[in-house]
């Protein structure tokens, strides 16, 4: 249906963006691991922020890909 109508260019762009998201995710995760050793109270807000950012980015790419 709608998924079949995605052009190869948009699909490629989507996959590249997805790679960038996961790279950002792992860099955030490394920072979080370092923070958790220092102070656990600083750890939790970053997780919420990270989840929100990734969800927002995935949503925008999803909307862009399926227009």
Coordinates of N, CA and C in Angstrom, one line a residue:
X1 N 0.8 -1.2 0.0 CA 0.0 0.0 0.0 C 0.9 1.2 0.0
X2 N 0.9 2.0 1.1 CA 1.7 3.2 1.2 C 3.2 2.9 1.2
X3 N 3.5 1.8 1.9 CA 5.0 1.5 2.0 C 5.6 1.2 0.7
X4 N 4.9 0.6 -0.2 CA 5.4 0.3 -1.6 C 5.7 1.5 -2.4
X5 N 5.1 2.6 -2.1 CA 5.2 3.8 -2.9 C 6.4 4.7 -2.5
X6 N 7.2 4.3 -1.5 CA 8.4 5.0 -1.1 C 9.4 5.0 -2.2
X7 N 9.9 6.1 -2.6 CA 11.0 6.1 -3.6 C 12.3 5.6 -2.9
X8 N 13.2 5.1 -3.8 CA 14.4 4.6 -3.3 C 15.3 5.6 -2.6
X9 N 15.2 6.9 -3.1 CA 15.9 8.0 -2.5 C 15.4 8.2 -1.1
X10 N 14.1 8.3 -0.9 CA 13.6 8.5 0.5 C 14.0 7.4 1.4
X11 N 13.9 6.2 0.9 CA 14.2 5.0 1.7 C 15.7 5.0 2.1
X12 N 16.6 5.4 1.2 CA 18.0 5.5 1.5 C 18.2 6.6 2.6
X13 N 17.6 7.7 2.4 CA 17.7 8.8 3.3 C 17.2 8.4 4.7
X14 N 16.1 7.6 4.7 CA 15.5 7.1 6.0 C 16.5 6.2 6.7
X15 N 17.1 5.3 6.0 CA 18.1 4.4 6.6 C 19.3 5.1 7.1
X16 N 19.8 6.1 6.3 CA 21.0 6.9 6.7 C 20.7 7.6 8.0
X17 N 19.5 8.2 8.1 CA 19.0 8.9 9.3 C 18.9 8.0 10.5
X18 N 18.4 6.8 10.2 CA 18.3 5.8 11.2 C 19.6 5.4 11.8
X19 N 20.6 5.3 10.9 CA 22.0 5.0 11.4 C 22.5 6.1 12.3
X20 N 22.3 7.4 11.9 CA 22.7 8.5 12.7 C 22.0 8.5 14.1
X21 N 20.7 8.1 14.1 CA 20.0 8.0 15.4 C 20.6 7.0 16.3
X22 N 20.9 5.9 15.8 CA 21.5 4.8 16.6 C 22.9 5.2 17.1
X23 N 23.6 5.9 16.2 CA 25.0 6.3 16.6 C 24.8 7.3 17.8
X24 N 23.9 8.3 17.7 CA 23.6 9.2 18.8 C 23.2 8.5 20.0
X25 N 22.3 7.5 19.8 CA 21.8 6.7 21.0 C 23.0 6.1 21.7
X26 N 23.9 5.5 21.0 CA 25.1 4.8 21.7 C 26.0 5.8 22.4
X27 N 26.2 7.0 21.7 CA 27.0 8.0 22.4 C 26.4 8.5 23.7
X28 N 25.0 8.7 23.6 CA 24.3 9.1 24.8 C 24.4 8.0 25.9
X29 N 24.3 6.7 25.4 CA 24.4 5.6 26.4 C 25.8 5.6 27.1
X30 N 26.8 5.8 26.3 CA 28.2 5.8 26.9 C 28.3 6.9 28.0
X31 N 27.7 8.1 27.7 CA 27.7 9.2 28.6 C 26.9 8.8 29.9
X32 N 25.8 8.1 29.6 CA 24.9 7.7 30.8 C 25.7 6.7 31.7
X33 N 26.4 5.8 31.1 CA 27.1 4.8 31.9 C 28.2 5.5 32.7
X34 N 28.9 6.5 32.1 CA 29.9 7.3 32.9 C 29.2 8.1 34.0
X35 N 28.0 8.7 33.7 CA 27.3 9.5 34.7 C 26.8 8.6 35.9
X36 N 26.4 7.4 35.6 CA 25.8 6.5 36.6 C 26.9 6.1 37.6
X37 N 28.1 6.1 37.2 CA 29.2 5.8 38.2 C 29.4 7.0 39.1
X38 N 29.3 8.2 38.6 CA 29.5 9.4 39.4 C 28.3 9.6 40.3
X39 N 27.1 9.7 39.8 CA 26.0 10.1 40.6 C 24.7 9.6 39.9
X40 N 24.0 8.7 40.6 CA 22.9 8.0 40.0 C 21.7 9.0 39.8
X41 N 21.6 10.0 40.6 CA 20.5 11.0 40.5 C 20.5 11.7 39.2
X42 N 21.7 11.9 38.6 CA 21.9 12.6 37.3 C 21.5 11.6 36.1
X43 N 21.5 10.4 36.4 CA 21.3 9.3 35.4 C 19.9 9.3 34.8
X44 N 18.9 9.4 35.6 CA 17.5 9.2 35.2 C 16.9 10.3 34.3
X45 N 17.1 11.6 34.5 CA 16.6 12.6 33.6 C 17.1 12.4 32.2
X46 N 18.4 12.0 32.1 CA 19.0 11.9 30.7 C 18.3 10.7 29.9
X47 N 18.0 9.7 30.7 CA 17.3 8.5 30.0 C 16.0 9.0 29.4
X48 N 15.2 9.8 30.2 CA 13.9 10.3 29.7 C 14.1 11.2 28.5
X49 N 15.1 12.1 28.6 CA 15.3 13.0 27.5 C 15.8 12.2 26.2
X50 N 16.6 11.2 26.4 CA 17.1 10.4 25.3 C 16.0 9.7 24.6
X51 N 15.1 9.1 25.4 CA 14.0 8.3 24.9 C 13.1 9.3 24.1
X52 N 12.8 10.5 24.6 CA 12.0 11.4 24.0 C 12.6 11.9 22.6
X53 N 13.9 12.2 22.6 CA 14.6 12.6 21.4 C 14.5 11.6 20.3
X54 N 14.8 10.3 20.7 CA 14.8 9.2 19.7 C 13.4 9.0 19.1
X55 N 12.4 9.0 20.0 CA 11.0 8.9 19.6 C 10.6 10.0 18.6
X56 N 11.0 11.2 19.0 CA 10.6 12.4 18.1 C 11.3 12.3 16.8
X57 N 12.6 11.9 16.8 CA 13.3 11.8 15.5 C 12.7 10.7 14.6
X58 N 12.4 9.5 15.2 CA 11.9 8.4 14.5 C 10.5 8.8 13.9
X59 N 9.8 9.5 14.7 CA 8.4 10.0 14.2 C 8.6 10.9 13.0
X60 N 9.5 11.8 13.1 CA 9.7 12.8 11.9 C 10.1 12.0 10.7
X61 N 11.1 11.1 10.8 CA 11.5 10.3 9.7 C 10.4 9.4 9.1
X62 N 9.6 8.9 10.0 CA 8.5 8.1 9.6 C 7.5 8.9 8.7
X63 N 7.2 10.1 9.2 CA 6.3 11.0 8.5 C 6.9 11.4 7.2
X64 N 8.2 11.7 7.1 CA 8.8 12.1 5.9 C 8.8 11.0 4.9
X65 N 9.1 9.8 5.4 CA 9.2 8.6 4.5 C 7.8 8.2 3.9
X66 N 6.8 8.4 4.6 CA 5.5 7.9 4.2 C 4.5 8.9 3.6
X67 N 5.0 10.1 3.3 CA 4.2 11.2 2.7 C 3.8 10.8 1.3

